[in-house]
Tab-separated table of C-alpha atoms in Angstrom:
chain	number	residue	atom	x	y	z
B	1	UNK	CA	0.000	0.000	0.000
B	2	UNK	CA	2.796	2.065	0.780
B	3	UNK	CA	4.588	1.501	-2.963
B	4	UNK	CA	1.136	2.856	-4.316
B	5	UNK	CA	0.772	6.010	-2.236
B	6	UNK	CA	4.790	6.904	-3.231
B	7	UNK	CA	3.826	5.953	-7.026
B	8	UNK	CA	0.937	7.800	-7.140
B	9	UNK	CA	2.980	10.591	-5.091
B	10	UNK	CA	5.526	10.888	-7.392
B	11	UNK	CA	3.489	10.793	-11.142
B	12	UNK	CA	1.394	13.794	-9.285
B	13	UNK	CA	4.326	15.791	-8.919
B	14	UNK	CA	5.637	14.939	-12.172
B	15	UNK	CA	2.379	15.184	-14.359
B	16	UNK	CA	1.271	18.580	-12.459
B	17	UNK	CA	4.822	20.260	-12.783
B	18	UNK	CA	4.156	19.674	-16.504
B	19	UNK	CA	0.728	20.238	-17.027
B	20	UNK	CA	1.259	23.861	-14.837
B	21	UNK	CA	4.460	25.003	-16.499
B	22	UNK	CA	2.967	24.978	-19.819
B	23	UNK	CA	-0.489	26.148	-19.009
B	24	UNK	CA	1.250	29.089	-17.136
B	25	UNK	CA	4.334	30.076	-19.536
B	26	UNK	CA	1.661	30.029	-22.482
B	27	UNK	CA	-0.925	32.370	-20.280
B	28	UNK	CA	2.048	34.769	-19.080
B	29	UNK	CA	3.603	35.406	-22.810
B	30	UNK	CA	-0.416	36.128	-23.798
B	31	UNK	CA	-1.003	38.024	-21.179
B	32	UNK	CA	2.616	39.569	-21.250
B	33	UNK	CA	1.434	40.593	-25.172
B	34	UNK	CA	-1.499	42.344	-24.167
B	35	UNK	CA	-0.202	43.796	-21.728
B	36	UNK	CA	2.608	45.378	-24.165
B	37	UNK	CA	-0.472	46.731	-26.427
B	38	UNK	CA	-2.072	48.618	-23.278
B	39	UNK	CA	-2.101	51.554	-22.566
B	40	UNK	CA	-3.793	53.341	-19.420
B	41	UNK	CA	-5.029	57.003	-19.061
B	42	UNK	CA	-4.180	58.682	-15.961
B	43	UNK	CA	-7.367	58.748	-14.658
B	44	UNK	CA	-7.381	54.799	-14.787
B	45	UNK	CA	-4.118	54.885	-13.265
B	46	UNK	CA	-5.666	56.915	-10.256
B	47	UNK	CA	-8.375	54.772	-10.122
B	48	UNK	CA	-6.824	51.572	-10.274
B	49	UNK	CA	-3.943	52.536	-7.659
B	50	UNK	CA	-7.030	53.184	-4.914
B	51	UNK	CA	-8.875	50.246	-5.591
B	52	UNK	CA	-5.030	48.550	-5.073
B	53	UNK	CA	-3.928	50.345	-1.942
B	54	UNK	CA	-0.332	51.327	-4.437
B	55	UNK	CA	1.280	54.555	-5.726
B	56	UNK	CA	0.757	55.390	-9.256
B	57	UNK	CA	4.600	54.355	-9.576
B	58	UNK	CA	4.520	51.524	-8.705
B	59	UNK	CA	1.696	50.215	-10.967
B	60	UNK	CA	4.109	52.205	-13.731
B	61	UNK	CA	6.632	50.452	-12.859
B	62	UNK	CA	5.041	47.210	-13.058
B	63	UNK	CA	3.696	47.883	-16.629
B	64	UNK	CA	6.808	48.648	-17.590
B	65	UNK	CA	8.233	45.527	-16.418
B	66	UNK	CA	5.746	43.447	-18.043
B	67	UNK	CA	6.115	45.110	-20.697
B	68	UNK	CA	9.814	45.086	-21.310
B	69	UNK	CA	10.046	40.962	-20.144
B	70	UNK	CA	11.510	39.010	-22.640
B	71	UNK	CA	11.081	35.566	-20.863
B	72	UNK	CA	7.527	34.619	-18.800
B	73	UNK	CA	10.185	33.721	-15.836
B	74	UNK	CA	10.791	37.635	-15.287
B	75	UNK	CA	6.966	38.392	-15.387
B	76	UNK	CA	6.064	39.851	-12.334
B	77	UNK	CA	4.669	37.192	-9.790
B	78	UNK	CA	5.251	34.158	-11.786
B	79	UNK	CA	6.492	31.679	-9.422
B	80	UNK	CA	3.491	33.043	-6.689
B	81	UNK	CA	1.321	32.159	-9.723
B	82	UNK	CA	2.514	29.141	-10.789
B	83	UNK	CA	2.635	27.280	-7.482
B	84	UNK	CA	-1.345	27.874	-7.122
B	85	UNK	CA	-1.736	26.633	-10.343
B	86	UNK	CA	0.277	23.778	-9.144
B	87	UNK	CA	-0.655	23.322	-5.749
B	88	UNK	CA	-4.920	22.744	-7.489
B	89	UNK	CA	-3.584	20.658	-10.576
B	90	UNK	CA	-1.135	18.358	-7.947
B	91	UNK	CA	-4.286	18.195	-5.654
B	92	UNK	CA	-6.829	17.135	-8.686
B	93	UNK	CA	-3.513	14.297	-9.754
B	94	UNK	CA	-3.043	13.032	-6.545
B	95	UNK	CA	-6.684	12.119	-5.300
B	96	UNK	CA	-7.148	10.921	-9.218
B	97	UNK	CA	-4.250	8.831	-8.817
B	98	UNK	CA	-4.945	7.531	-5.879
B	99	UNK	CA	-8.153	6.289	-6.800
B	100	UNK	CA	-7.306	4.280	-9.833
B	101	UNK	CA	-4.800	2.971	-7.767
B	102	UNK	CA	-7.241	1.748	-5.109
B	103	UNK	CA	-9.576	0.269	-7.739
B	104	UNK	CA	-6.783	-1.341	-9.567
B	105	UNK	CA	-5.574	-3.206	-6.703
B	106	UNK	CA	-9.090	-4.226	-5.081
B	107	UNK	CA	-10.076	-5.243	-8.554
B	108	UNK	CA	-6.396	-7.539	-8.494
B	109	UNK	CA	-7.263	-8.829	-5.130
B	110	UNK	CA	-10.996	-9.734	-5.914
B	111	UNK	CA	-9.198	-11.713	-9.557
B	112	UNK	CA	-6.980	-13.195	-7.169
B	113	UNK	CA	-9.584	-14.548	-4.833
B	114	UNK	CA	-11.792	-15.941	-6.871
B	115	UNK	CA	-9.060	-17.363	-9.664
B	116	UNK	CA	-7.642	-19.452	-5.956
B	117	UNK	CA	-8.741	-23.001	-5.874
């Protein structure tokens, strides 16, 4: 029981690290693209820093970050980002996983039972 809870474990991590890398590196350089094609008024800019709690700066300075990021690794908040995205997908794996496992092996022992003289 222990060798399926590892196995299961371990084809999570892997299959989720996947699945969430690409999902989020293809949703970054999108959203990294439109964000390069925006541009905000400085009455958005006012409004948006309240509703934020920043300085007009600092959502600037943001933009212009975004903007100017040649790789989705330098995109501001990536890594926060993608571990969320990984933490749901690894979640959704693992009880998947462990499942099929379960079934698998009752389904082997009931074969096994019966198939016994």
């Amino acid at each position: 029981m222990i060798k399926i809870i590892l196995s299961s474990l371990v084809v999570s991590v892997f299959i989720s690290a996947v699945i969430t890398f690409a999902s989020v590196s293809t949703s970054t350089v999108e959203a990294s693209e439109n964000l390069a094609s925006l541009e905000l008024a400085e009455e958005e800019l006012s409004d948006l820093s309240e509703k934020m709690g920043i300085s007009v700066e600092e959502i600037k300075e943001g933009f212009e970050q975004a903007k100017t990021s040649d790789s989705p690794f330098n995109y501001p908040g990536f890594y926060r980002y993608w571990f969320q995205a990984f933490l749901w997908v690894f979640t959704a794996c693992f009880a998947s996983s462990l499942i099929q496992s379960y079934l698998v092996v009752s389904q082997f022992n009931k074969t096994k039972q019966v198939g016994t003289p």
